[in-house]
């Protein structure tokens, strides 16, 4: 098992060796801006025109994120479809939304191709020469948002903006999303030492722990899944994102042995509870959180809370997710998995093929 070295979190050489990973995190806001700028011509011509589809079907990467944002307010039924193909009832009265990257995604290609075959309304967010864009080329009136990168969040923001302009979703304010990602990058910058960097602080909490991540709202729960993916990748350890009912039994931990010699017989890794708080005021969410915190305190389980209560739904989701990904990066650096000659090239978290919850 890798040993966490906290000195690496402020060591210029270790941070420089992981610069490619930290720089990608810091550029998240810029990627959102680039995505929306690339889609500006399409979005400027996009209105509802009085048309309202019978239903919306989202397929491809982060379809469930789009569902989490839209479902509470969408005026028509909404379905996140994991693919391949489309549900049997989808037809010309329905709108199919496909999010895809440059790499081949067979399920997304299948969904786009099936939408063309059935004559569905179609919105595609993908690079112009990607397999999904090619598969959708047969539908003249398809809405095509030209993605500029493989950043799933950036393409999801563009899609949500388009759906908002079609009166199918809430306000997005992509500039605020980009700005809040910039704020997280400043707050979690490698130039900030452990004492003033919340992401490094969380990495220290998880240095010898197994993360249990909980988000009470639908979007915070979705962010928890993304954060857990990053923790698993960074540490090579188990990590769990789940609702309160599944986490409470895991918090039943035996008391710590204060007299145990950690060098003679290292204590097994204990869980640590990470709460993602997006400011949603709901009595059920508050009660679940109270039970989790009380159980953690009773069983000597550390609790760390990441809070983002300001901004639109997607902005709060973006901030919580990005805080977690920064913490995962510093966890990997502290464990020597990132920033070394033998490190695995970290993959952007969130590929549906790697997401057991997809």
GROMACS .gro file of N, CA and C in nm, residues 36 150 330:
model
    9
   36UNK      N    1  -1.880   2.739  -2.525
   36UNK     CA    2  -1.993   2.827  -2.556
   36UNK      C    3  -1.961   2.923  -2.670
  150UNK      N    4  -1.271   1.726  -2.493
  150UNK     CA    5  -1.335   1.609  -2.435
  150UNK      C    6  -1.381   1.636  -2.292
  330UNK      N    7  -0.435   1.598  -0.537
  330UNK     CA    8  -0.337   1.610  -0.428
  330UNK      C    9  -0.323   1.478  -0.351
   0.00000   0.00000   0.00000
